[in-house]
Amino acid sequence: MYDIAHLDIPPLRRCAGTVRLPGSKSISNRVLLLAGLSDGVTAVHDLLESDDTQVMLAALERLGCRVQRDGNVHTVRGIGGRLSTAAAQPLSLFLGNAGTAMRPLAAALALLVTRDGGDITLAGVPRMHERPIGDLVDALRQLGAQVEYSGHEGFPPLRLRGRRGGVADTARPIRVRGDVSSQFLTALLLALPLASGSDGAQPIVVEVEGELISKPYVEITLALLQRFGIAVEREGFRRFTIPADSHYRAPARIHVEGDASSASYFIAAGAIAAVDAPLRIEGVGLDSIQGDIRFVAAARAMGAQVTGGPGWVEVRRGAWPLKAVTLDCNHMPDAAMTLAAMALFADGRTRLTHIGSWRVKETDRIAAMATELRRLGATVVDGADFIQVEPPRHWRRAALHTYDDHRMAMCLSLAAFNPLAGGGVPVRLLDPRCVAKTFPEYFETLFDVVATEPRDIPVITVDGPTASGKGTLASAVAARLGWRQLDSGALYRATALAAMRADVAATDTTALARLAGALPLRFDGDLVWLDGIDITAALRHEEVGALASRISALPEVRQALHALQLSFRRVPGLVADGRDMGTVVFADAALKVFLTASAAMRAERRLKQLISKGISAKLDALRADLEARDARDMHRAVAPLKPAQDALQLDNSSLTIEQSADRVLQWWGERNAFD
Ligand code: DC
């Protein structure tokens, strides 16, 4: 997750590969509730991991469901449509700010306590107590459920009470408003099968008052009920009938689709930049039950080549530039924002209409989109319910605002493909962490499938003598920029370790170079793996460092590690530390730092490090060893340790890590200004 103030995306040129989407939130919580009410066991695959799903899982467990997790599978044993005697004791459930848990649980529990007895309070965070629920409570009261507001009329917390043996009154149609939120109708539809086995076993009818909004979400509800054995009949979106004697049946296995709105950013990326090979998107397919899958048709109209099947979509660039379109976007307001970003790459003016709802979302999305696209150089006209975009003639190096709106951030990231439309500028996104609302790993996912010219990927090098704190400084800088990191010393150390383990002599140049050229090395966060073995700790052993220092003087070994080091230069940027990062390996780096600190200071730091690991050592010996290594590193024939001509020197003897990082970031900021 990019928990940083801003993220700079270098100019991008290609995308290809495979992405997996996070699960859809709407589907996740509906599936959990249905599995929880069912008789039997449901294995739920690929559930979304978010606050809202955590809240639902916790509530279901309190109600007597058994949930087990194994990797990406949650196994839910349902309560079989009955409250256990334990749950019939007074019970209070905390539902955070999860609307997708509060509404359907209120409906289901109201019906359960009416029949099985109980006293259950549903509460949440203060914000939850400001979110209306009156329309749903009104509908539940028509059924004879005893629902009280413990706080303010019309809002949670709710208290649900009943005596064992009660019967819900389902003889007359239940009326619910549909023009405020479709979630109240969804909650009723999910819960009413609980009352369909009542005496007389009548079908239950729900009638919608007002024009139902967000119909695609009600379609998701109906499709999932079907998977759990409930065949709701409907007349348009006005009248829904739940057949008599309906029972939830666990489908044994159910897969949560990836989020179709999230798919739109990758479908767009493929349409723009999947030139050599397709971009494959897994988790959501052309058979999706989510309304936003209709984005595929719009992307095709703009030129994308899209194929797909159940659970997957593949996208390639078709027409180029993209084709400008005029489109009514009423049926997919969220995904339509992505079309506005695609319009930056079209052959003319794109006009998106019927998007008035953009104005009342996370932010005023019409105004926000118009402002930010203009910053990039586009010509934009916006009105009450439309936006019209013409691509930039001259792309500007812009810092873009994201308005705490995940979709703004994801849409605007697509502007980084500007080299494909005559640009060549990086894009700065302010506050990128807002993507966490629906897609915490969005940028990581994007960066794994994009490519560009190495020269466009910024590198900062940090060179310096042993124990100068290069590695620590490099990781602090990398973390604050959201960049990747290369600890090149680790490659020499890994070669040394591999040589020790394979009994290769320090003088056997050919064998050492062969080892270095084919290191089965993998970096995973702070861990380093060699041939499947965790060597993180072993790499730091003194004898490994000593051998690394010796073999790093061999030109053949250095040459063998060269390509591996270059391969770390990946989007969005790299901080590389070592001895020759600025002089040899990344001689074109945009910023080169040469760290210095006295041998006495470095020896003290190393001593502290060793003591903290419980290893005893002597200061004098450490210092002598450091000086010997300095001498070897500085006087070797190839790539000797010395500052690059254009390096900036940083003596960190009296600086904290934070202060050193601040200095480097300040230098970087001066060289890397945005409009
Ligand atoms: O930075 P370090 O102590 O982890 O490096 C281990 C050895 O590798 C060090 O003695 C010098 C060598 N090295 C090198 O020659 N060139 C680099 N770019 C990095 C390290």
XYZ file of C-alpha atoms and ligand atoms in Angstrom:
695
model
C 0.000 0.000 0.000
C 1.353 3.396 -0.962
C 1.019 5.189 2.361
C 2.937 8.231 1.136
C 2.209 11.893 0.475
C 2.517 11.582 -3.270
C 3.432 9.008 -5.871
C 5.273 9.860 -9.086
C 4.518 7.500 -11.944
C 7.112 7.591 -14.730
C 5.952 7.815 -18.344
C 4.692 4.335 -19.281
C 4.785 2.638 -22.674
C 3.509 -0.908 -22.441
C 1.430 -3.249 -20.384
C 1.094 -7.017 -20.530
C 0.732 -9.924 -18.162
C -1.892 -11.005 -15.697
C -3.642 -9.184 -12.883
C -5.943 -10.632 -10.223
C -8.646 -8.378 -8.929
C -9.725 -8.100 -5.302
C -13.181 -9.463 -4.574
C -16.297 -7.364 -4.987
C -17.519 -5.873 -1.718
C -21.200 -6.108 -2.657
C -20.894 -9.762 -3.481
C -18.686 -10.620 -0.496
C -21.083 -9.519 2.215
C -24.183 -10.886 0.494
C -22.517 -14.271 0.135
C -21.398 -14.291 3.766
C -24.906 -13.580 5.021
C -26.518 -16.212 2.801
C -23.885 -18.798 3.765
C -24.438 -17.887 7.406
C -28.190 -18.452 7.157
C -27.917 -21.680 5.162
C -28.192 -25.222 6.278
C -24.784 -26.748 5.581
C -21.291 -25.654 4.724
C -20.211 -23.148 2.078
C -16.612 -22.737 0.994
C -16.310 -19.082 0.021
C -13.371 -18.464 -2.311
C -11.604 -15.114 -2.792
C -13.553 -13.042 -0.306
C -12.631 -9.343 -0.273
C -10.421 -8.483 2.691
C -11.773 -5.261 4.103
C -13.188 -3.746 7.252
C -16.741 -4.399 6.082
C -16.245 -8.111 5.504
C -14.422 -8.483 8.836
C -17.407 -6.992 10.633
C -19.822 -9.356 8.906
C -17.683 -12.405 9.695
C -17.428 -11.439 13.352
C -21.196 -10.912 13.631
C -21.967 -14.268 12.021
C -19.665 -16.043 14.457
C -21.433 -14.419 17.389
C -24.705 -15.752 15.984
C -23.420 -19.296 16.014
C -21.877 -19.718 12.555
C -18.566 -21.496 12.396
C -16.012 -19.878 10.132
C -12.641 -21.343 9.246
C -10.050 -19.767 7.053
C -7.509 -21.554 4.937
C -5.636 -19.286 2.543
C -8.168 -17.608 0.291
C -11.003 -19.930 1.300
C -13.412 -19.149 4.132
C -15.500 -22.134 5.132
C -18.798 -21.060 6.678
C -21.101 -23.475 8.533
C -24.486 -21.769 8.580
C -27.105 -21.670 11.333
C -29.725 -23.366 9.140
C -32.179 -20.488 9.400
C -32.530 -20.840 13.213
C -31.143 -18.858 16.096
C -29.441 -21.152 18.568
C -30.496 -20.933 22.207
C -27.190 -19.254 23.011
C -27.940 -16.477 20.543
C -31.372 -16.090 22.075
C -29.718 -14.483 25.139
C -29.461 -10.671 24.975
C -26.787 -9.970 22.426
C -25.138 -6.824 21.140
C -23.423 -6.773 17.763
C -20.986 -4.064 16.738
C -21.017 -3.448 12.984
C -18.501 -0.619 12.574
C -19.371 1.497 9.556
C -20.431 -1.411 7.368
C -23.725 -0.551 5.679
C -23.530 -3.851 3.798
C -23.630 -5.622 7.183
C -26.083 -3.404 9.096
C -28.975 -3.442 6.619
C -29.216 -7.154 5.779
C -28.395 -8.273 9.333
C -31.137 -5.991 10.676
C -33.648 -7.620 8.345
C -32.524 -11.205 8.934
C -32.255 -10.882 12.716
C -35.597 -9.092 13.012
C -37.255 -12.086 11.352
C -35.276 -14.625 13.380
C -36.104 -13.129 16.782
C -39.737 -12.773 15.766
C -39.905 -16.533 15.325
C -37.202 -17.941 17.636
C -37.197 -15.255 20.339
C -34.289 -13.084 21.387
C -33.067 -9.610 22.186
C -30.398 -8.279 19.854
C -28.920 -4.797 19.569
C -27.175 -3.683 16.378
C -24.815 -0.726 16.711
C -21.846 0.811 14.937
C -19.450 3.727 14.904
C -20.922 7.253 15.317
C -21.011 7.726 11.527
C -23.115 4.570 11.208
C -25.632 6.127 13.581
C -26.075 8.969 11.054
C -26.904 6.689 8.150
C -30.679 6.310 7.629
C -32.393 2.953 8.066
C -36.004 4.073 8.604
C -37.339 2.766 5.281
C -36.139 -0.713 6.163
C -37.495 -0.583 9.718
C -40.884 0.519 8.362
C -40.947 -2.525 6.098
C -39.934 -4.869 8.939
C -42.673 -3.489 11.183
C -45.240 -4.341 8.497
C -44.147 -7.924 9.085
C -44.916 -7.581 12.775
C -41.259 -7.461 13.807
C -40.543 -5.586 17.024
C -37.839 -3.089 16.051
C -36.947 -0.112 18.244
C -34.563 2.779 17.785
C -32.262 2.936 20.804
C -30.903 6.312 19.729
C -32.486 8.626 17.192
C -35.682 7.806 15.334
C -34.801 6.497 11.876
C -31.171 5.584 12.614
C -29.178 2.802 14.263
C -28.603 1.535 16.897
C -31.559 -0.839 16.606
C -32.991 -3.169 19.216
C -34.736 -6.282 17.913
C -36.921 -8.329 20.233
C -39.240 -11.274 20.006
C -40.714 -14.254 21.855
C -40.226 -17.799 20.762
C -43.120 -19.024 18.623
C -43.995 -15.700 17.010
C -45.035 -15.573 13.384
C -44.166 -12.935 10.807
C -47.182 -11.490 9.084
C -46.580 -12.150 5.419
C -50.164 -12.245 4.199
C -50.095 -8.785 2.639
C -47.444 -7.411 0.260
C -44.593 -5.652 2.066
C -43.972 -2.192 0.748
C -40.497 -0.650 0.660
C -39.144 2.549 -0.818
C -36.676 2.088 -3.668
C -35.775 5.641 -4.599
C -33.413 6.399 -1.704
C -31.277 3.296 -1.636
C -31.636 -0.119 -3.195
C -30.006 -1.616 -0.102
C -33.283 -1.767 1.827
C -34.889 -3.871 -0.887
C -31.765 -6.039 -1.011
C -31.875 -6.546 2.758
C -35.517 -7.669 2.609
C -34.983 -9.998 -0.326
C -32.011 -11.626 1.390
C -33.917 -12.121 4.663
C -37.502 -12.919 3.705
C -36.952 -16.581 2.859
C -36.608 -16.972 6.656
C -40.345 -16.215 6.927
C -41.504 -18.177 3.920
C -41.952 -21.433 5.798
C -44.459 -19.869 8.207
C -47.888 -21.371 8.760
C -49.907 -21.712 5.635
C -46.726 -21.376 3.575
C -47.821 -18.458 1.437
C -45.501 -16.839 -1.083
C -44.212 -13.470 0.173
C -44.603 -10.397 -1.990
C -42.494 -7.226 -1.840
C -43.616 -4.095 -3.653
C -41.268 -1.239 -4.418
C -42.471 2.317 -3.947
C -40.930 4.949 -6.213
C -38.522 4.370 -9.082
C -35.929 1.807 -7.972
C -32.368 3.146 -8.192
C -29.169 1.111 -8.656
C -30.996 -1.787 -10.331
C -27.770 -3.667 -11.180
C -27.155 -4.140 -7.447
C -30.584 -5.721 -6.977
C -29.714 -8.036 -9.866
C -26.647 -9.155 -7.905
C -28.898 -9.910 -4.931
C -31.272 -11.996 -7.055
C -28.439 -13.887 -8.745
C -26.886 -14.791 -5.393
C -30.228 -15.842 -3.888
C -30.561 -18.158 -6.882
C -27.159 -19.700 -6.056
C -28.459 -20.382 -2.538
C -31.589 -22.094 -3.810
C -34.081 -19.209 -3.654
C -35.819 -18.499 -6.975
C -37.330 -15.036 -6.604
C -39.912 -14.177 -9.254
C -40.190 -10.578 -10.336
C -42.331 -8.285 -12.385
C -39.991 -5.621 -13.643
C -38.422 -3.892 -10.667
C -41.777 -3.203 -8.956
C -42.900 -6.500 -7.500
C -40.871 -9.436 -6.202
C -42.243 -12.783 -4.999
C -40.443 -15.244 -2.756
C -41.964 -18.700 -3.274
C -43.591 -20.428 -0.326
C -41.391 -22.736 1.701
C -38.090 -21.360 0.387
C -34.946 -22.588 2.160
C -31.369 -21.439 1.829
C -29.214 -24.253 0.513
C -25.454 -23.954 0.863
C -23.977 -24.270 -2.644
C -20.923 -26.135 -1.216
C -18.517 -23.852 -3.060
C -18.947 -20.292 -4.191
C -16.456 -17.940 -5.719
C -16.574 -14.200 -5.063
C -16.109 -12.380 -8.323
C -13.457 -9.748 -8.660
C -14.709 -6.195 -8.575
C -15.935 -5.182 -12.038
C -15.422 -1.469 -11.415
C -11.801 -2.198 -10.478
C -11.457 -4.188 -13.702
C -12.176 -1.053 -15.728
C -8.732 0.478 -15.027
C -6.988 -2.566 -16.410
C -9.322 -2.907 -19.375
C -8.445 0.712 -20.145
C -4.708 0.070 -19.645
C -4.929 -2.863 -22.056
C -6.804 -0.790 -24.649
C -4.090 1.861 -24.438
C -0.895 -0.110 -23.986
C -1.276 -3.900 -24.477
C 0.546 -3.736 -27.788
C 2.860 -6.758 -27.886
C 0.853 -9.152 -25.735
C -2.564 -9.077 -24.089
C -3.319 -7.972 -20.558
C -5.252 -10.713 -18.811
C -7.584 -9.840 -15.973
C -8.621 -12.639 -13.643
C -11.421 -12.664 -11.105
C -14.178 -11.184 -13.211
C -15.440 -12.362 -16.591
C -17.850 -11.515 -19.352
C -20.442 -13.582 -17.471
C -20.198 -11.246 -14.455
C -23.330 -10.474 -12.477
C -22.049 -6.934 -11.789
C -23.514 -4.036 -13.736
C -20.132 -2.418 -14.339
C -19.069 -5.279 -16.614
C -20.950 -3.287 -19.255
C -17.863 -1.120 -19.326
C -16.462 -3.736 -21.732
C -18.910 -2.645 -24.433
C -17.916 0.989 -23.985
C -14.206 0.120 -24.111
C -14.824 -1.840 -27.310
C -16.599 1.158 -28.790
C -13.431 3.139 -28.119
C -11.345 0.516 -29.911
C -10.320 -2.069 -27.290
C -10.087 -5.692 -28.362
C -11.647 -7.677 -25.547
C -12.129 -11.414 -25.305
C -13.156 -13.356 -22.261
C -14.926 -16.181 -20.593
C -16.090 -17.149 -17.131
C -13.878 -15.352 -14.638
C -11.445 -13.819 -17.097
C -11.049 -11.060 -19.622
C -8.202 -10.393 -22.031
C -7.572 -7.007 -23.540
C -5.366 -5.800 -26.366
C -5.013 -2.519 -28.102
C -7.255 -2.408 -31.180
C -7.871 0.986 -32.751
C -5.130 3.534 -32.113
C -5.543 6.295 -31.233
C -8.671 5.286 -29.380
C -11.950 6.306 -30.980
C -13.710 9.290 -29.471
C -17.309 8.461 -28.505
C -20.490 10.076 -27.301
C -22.113 7.852 -24.724
C -24.992 7.806 -22.258
C -23.400 6.461 -19.048
C -26.419 6.295 -16.765
C -26.105 2.523 -16.314
C -22.486 2.500 -15.092
C -21.608 5.753 -13.347
C -18.520 4.405 -11.564
C -16.850 2.728 -14.514
C -17.740 5.668 -16.762
C -15.083 7.722 -14.965
C -12.525 5.434 -16.557
C -13.847 6.429 -19.994
C -13.040 10.048 -19.182
C -9.416 8.987 -18.604
C -9.398 6.929 -21.825
C -10.607 10.047 -23.653
C -7.070 11.457 -23.135
C -5.958 8.982 -25.801
C -8.787 9.393 -28.331
C -8.821 10.818 -31.836
C -11.204 13.623 -31.022
C -13.805 14.819 -28.554
C -15.409 12.309 -26.173
C -18.693 13.246 -24.556
C -20.128 11.326 -21.579
C -23.706 12.177 -20.697
C -26.267 11.370 -18.000
C -23.623 11.360 -15.269
C -25.324 13.739 -12.821
C -24.820 11.220 -9.989
C -21.046 11.870 -10.209
C -21.685 15.122 -8.394
C -22.878 13.457 -5.181
C -20.275 10.700 -4.785
C -17.059 10.676 -2.712
C -16.454 14.119 -4.225
C -18.032 16.174 -7.028
C -16.522 13.903 -9.602
C -17.454 15.978 -12.660
C -15.704 19.065 -11.292
C -12.764 17.038 -10.002
C -12.248 15.165 -13.260
C -12.537 18.340 -15.353
C -10.002 20.191 -13.183
C -7.426 17.402 -13.177
C -7.693 16.542 -16.877
C -7.169 20.239 -17.656
C -4.032 20.209 -15.515
C -2.679 17.535 -17.867
C -3.353 19.786 -20.865
C -6.718 18.397 -22.025
C -9.536 20.655 -23.201
C -12.552 19.923 -21.032
C -16.096 21.222 -20.997
C -18.339 20.190 -18.124
C -21.994 20.733 -17.374
C -24.617 19.693 -14.843
C -24.638 16.099 -16.018
C -22.020 15.697 -18.748
C -18.309 15.976 -19.384
C -16.555 16.457 -22.690
C -12.838 15.772 -23.114
C -10.347 16.500 -25.904
C -6.839 15.049 -25.512
C -3.882 17.296 -24.677
C -1.844 18.649 -27.571
C 1.014 19.250 -25.179
C 1.125 17.044 -22.119
C 2.008 18.860 -18.937
C 4.061 17.530 -16.096
C 1.264 17.813 -13.577
C 0.716 17.117 -9.901
C -2.828 15.745 -9.758
C -5.227 15.923 -6.830
C -7.221 12.819 -5.882
C -9.916 14.293 -3.562
C -9.805 11.338 -1.163
C -11.593 9.480 -3.958
C -10.221 6.066 -4.856
C -11.648 6.221 -8.369
C -10.062 9.595 -9.131
C -6.661 8.170 -8.176
C -7.044 5.006 -10.246
C -8.394 6.867 -13.311
C -5.667 9.503 -13.237
C -2.912 6.883 -13.023
C -3.788 6.022 -16.650
C -2.455 9.426 -17.746
C 1.046 8.007 -17.224
C 0.719 6.258 -20.602
C 1.116 9.708 -22.231
C 4.265 8.785 -24.258
C 1.922 6.731 -26.444
C 0.069 9.935 -27.343
C 2.952 12.282 -27.953
C 3.833 13.005 -24.330
C 6.773 11.909 -22.244
C 6.109 13.230 -18.775
C 5.734 11.593 -15.382
C 2.480 12.011 -13.482
C 2.342 12.924 -9.816
C -0.636 11.684 -7.777
C -1.222 13.403 -4.475
C -2.510 11.224 -1.630
C -2.435 7.922 -3.492
C -3.443 5.905 -0.420
C -7.128 6.685 -1.008
C -7.266 3.633 -3.317
C -7.468 1.509 -0.144
C -11.228 2.004 -0.100
C -11.682 -0.739 -2.673
C -8.257 -1.746 -3.971
C -5.423 -1.385 -1.454
C -2.883 -3.005 -3.800
C -3.885 -1.072 -6.916
C -0.537 0.539 -7.660
C 1.488 -2.588 -6.916
C -0.821 -4.493 -9.265
C -0.476 -1.869 -11.994
C 3.299 -1.594 -11.659
C 3.689 -5.345 -12.011
C 2.250 -5.290 -15.548
C 3.645 -2.091 -17.021
C 6.938 -1.353 -18.736
C 8.823 1.581 -20.113
C 12.300 2.631 -21.257
C 14.804 2.144 -18.425
C 16.017 5.716 -18.925
C 12.562 6.944 -17.917
C 12.620 5.095 -14.605
C 14.262 7.357 -12.032
C 17.159 6.027 -9.974
C 18.757 7.479 -6.872
C 22.105 5.931 -5.967
C 23.616 5.816 -2.498
C 27.251 4.744 -2.478
C 29.684 4.714 0.382
C 32.049 2.664 2.481
C 31.044 -0.308 4.550
C 28.883 0.417 7.634
C 28.172 3.977 6.538
C 24.433 3.387 6.812
C 23.777 3.202 3.056
C 21.256 0.429 3.311
C 19.270 2.093 6.071
C 19.235 5.420 4.246
C 18.312 3.756 0.952
C 15.346 1.938 2.471
C 14.118 5.093 4.221
C 14.245 7.018 0.947
C 12.657 4.176 -1.027
C 9.812 3.886 1.492
C 9.050 7.586 1.320
C 8.993 7.643 -2.474
C 7.226 4.296 -2.844
C 10.139 2.994 -4.919
C 11.932 -0.305 -5.137
C 15.310 -0.861 -3.534
C 18.482 -2.641 -4.552
C 20.988 -3.586 -1.867
C 23.766 -4.481 -4.285
C 26.036 -5.581 -1.447
C 23.546 -8.387 -0.814
C 24.271 -9.749 -4.296
C 28.000 -9.955 -3.561
C 27.267 -11.433 -0.161
C 24.879 -13.983 -1.673
C 27.547 -14.974 -4.169
C 30.011 -15.384 -1.301
C 27.522 -17.459 0.677
C 26.717 -19.630 -2.327
C 30.463 -20.166 -2.835
C 30.933 -21.176 0.796
C 28.042 -23.604 0.615
C 29.249 -25.111 -2.665
C 32.866 -25.282 -1.466
C 34.073 -23.062 -4.298
C 37.492 -21.573 -3.597
C 37.848 -17.793 -3.390
C 40.446 -18.052 -6.136
C 38.335 -20.029 -8.614
C 37.273 -17.053 -10.730
C 35.430 -19.063 -13.357
C 33.324 -21.003 -10.867
C 32.572 -17.849 -8.867
C 31.442 -15.977 -11.972
C 29.256 -18.932 -12.940
C 27.651 -18.904 -9.475
C 27.094 -15.148 -9.613
C 25.577 -15.325 -13.081
C 22.890 -17.785 -12.064
C 22.063 -16.936 -8.451
C 18.627 -18.415 -7.611
C 17.960 -15.299 -5.548
C 14.610 -13.870 -4.524
C 13.885 -10.719 -2.559
C 10.624 -10.649 -0.657
C 10.177 -7.524 1.456
C 13.018 -7.591 3.978
C 13.756 -11.257 3.365
C 16.280 -12.725 0.965
C 15.949 -16.270 -0.324
C 18.602 -18.334 -2.062
C 17.344 -21.443 -3.769
C 14.282 -21.515 -1.515
C 16.278 -21.023 1.717
C 15.949 -17.880 3.830
C 19.468 -16.419 3.920
C 18.580 -13.007 5.378
C 20.500 -13.576 8.608
C 23.335 -15.607 7.072
C 24.107 -12.761 4.649
C 25.075 -10.508 7.533
C 27.684 -12.894 9.015
C 31.138 -11.360 9.226
C 32.840 -14.170 7.292
C 30.325 -13.789 4.469
C 31.041 -10.045 4.336
C 34.778 -10.709 4.306
C 34.543 -13.154 1.420
C 32.170 -10.798 -0.432
C 34.748 -8.052 -0.153
C 37.421 -10.334 -1.663
C 35.423 -11.722 -4.544
C 33.931 -8.320 -5.397
C 37.400 -7.332 -6.598
C 37.119 -9.898 -9.426
C 36.021 -8.300 -12.719
C 34.365 -11.564 -13.812
C 32.137 -11.608 -10.733
C 31.214 -7.958 -11.157
C 30.362 -8.548 -14.791
C 28.254 -11.579 -13.943
C 26.149 -9.524 -11.518
C 25.716 -6.556 -13.843
C 22.534 -7.594 -15.674
C 20.893 -8.724 -12.439
C 21.450 -5.280 -10.931
C 20.029 -3.506 -13.989
C 16.899 -5.639 -13.759
C 15.971 -3.928 -10.487
C 15.247 -0.725 -12.403
C 11.488 -1.052 -12.514
C 8.497 1.237 -12.298
C 7.982 3.484 -10.387
C 11.652 4.002 -9.414
C 14.738 2.577 -7.725
C 17.007 3.494 -4.850
C 20.237 1.499 -5.253
C 22.994 1.335 -2.679
C 26.505 -0.061 -2.896
C 29.963 1.000 -4.000
C 29.644 1.609 -7.736
C 25.955 2.321 -8.212
C 26.570 5.923 -9.290
C 29.877 5.357 -11.047
C 29.210 2.182 -13.062
C 25.867 0.407 -12.821
C 23.492 3.385 -12.885
C 25.846 6.043 -14.226
C 22.808 7.907 -15.631
C 21.060 8.120 -12.223
C 19.151 11.337 -11.661
C 20.563 11.808 -8.166
C 23.767 10.344 -6.741
C 24.572 10.455 -3.080
C 27.959 9.573 -1.625
C 27.821 8.838 2.074
C 30.746 9.466 4.317
C 31.265 8.916 8.004
C 34.489 8.505 9.916
C 35.869 4.995 10.409
C 35.591 5.504 14.185
C 31.891 6.359 13.891
C 31.182 3.466 11.565
C 32.998 1.023 13.842
C 30.838 2.182 16.743
C 27.663 1.723 14.723
C 28.655 -1.754 13.686
C 29.506 -2.645 17.276
C 26.036 -1.530 18.418
C 24.470 -3.531 15.625
C 26.348 -6.673 16.629
C 25.581 -6.235 20.327
C 21.885 -5.833 19.545
C 22.054 -9.214 17.848
C 23.797 -10.708 20.883
C 27.138 -11.023 19.115
C 30.172 -9.811 21.037
C 32.984 -7.938 19.301
C 35.853 -5.546 19.990
C 35.777 -1.961 18.762
C 39.452 -1.880 17.741
C 39.197 -5.051 15.748
C 36.046 -3.850 14.014
C 37.660 -0.582 13.068
C 40.772 -2.274 11.730
C 38.563 -4.582 9.686
C 36.530 -1.665 8.294
C 39.660 0.163 7.286
C 41.045 -2.906 5.585
C 37.787 -3.270 3.637
C 37.773 0.418 2.736
C 41.294 0.048 1.404
C 40.365 -3.005 -0.625
C 37.157 -1.392 -1.986
C 38.973 1.856 -2.861
C 42.089 0.424 -4.410
C 40.777 -2.444 -6.455
C 41.292 -2.195 -10.204
C 37.631 -2.455 -11.221
C 34.837 -0.219 -9.981
C 36.772 1.107 -7.009
C 34.810 2.865 -4.317
C 34.864 6.591 -5.073
C 32.271 9.314 -5.413
C 30.850 9.777 -8.905
C 31.845 13.119 -10.382
C 28.290 14.385 -10.102
C 27.618 12.865 -6.671
C 26.463 14.930 -3.728
C 28.404 14.140 -0.568
C 26.527 13.538 2.633
C 28.407 13.162 5.903
C 25.904 11.506 8.191
C 28.206 11.237 11.232
C 25.923 13.518 13.222
C 22.623 12.971 11.411
C 19.735 10.681 12.274
C 18.339 8.417 9.556
C 15.324 10.720 9.256
C 17.531 13.763 8.809
C 19.656 12.039 6.182
C 16.535 10.925 4.308
C 15.097 14.452 4.496
C 18.279 15.806 2.938
C 18.177 13.309 0.072
C 14.470 13.909 -0.564
C 15.062 17.639 -0.590
C 17.775 17.206 -3.241
C 15.436 14.963 -5.208
C 12.571 17.457 -4.956
C 14.796 20.221 -6.329
C 15.614 18.153 -9.397
C 12.132 16.819 -9.924
C 9.662 19.676 -9.863
C 6.021 19.366 -11.000
C 3.599 22.066 -12.159
O 27.596 -3.131 1.410
P 28.007 -4.516 1.873
O 28.879 -4.547 3.078
O 26.780 -5.401 2.051
O 28.831 -5.149 0.658
C 29.442 -6.406 0.722
C 30.680 -6.378 -0.150
O 30.324 -6.287 -1.515
C 31.567 -5.193 0.149
O 32.753 -5.625 0.792
C 31.895 -4.587 -1.166
C 31.128 -5.337 -2.172
N 30.276 -4.470 -2.988
C 30.770 -4.009 -4.177
O 31.914 -4.249 -4.497
N 30.000 -3.248 -4.983
C 28.748 -2.934 -4.626
N 28.003 -2.201 -5.445
C 28.224 -3.388 -3.396
C 29.024 -4.162 -2.588
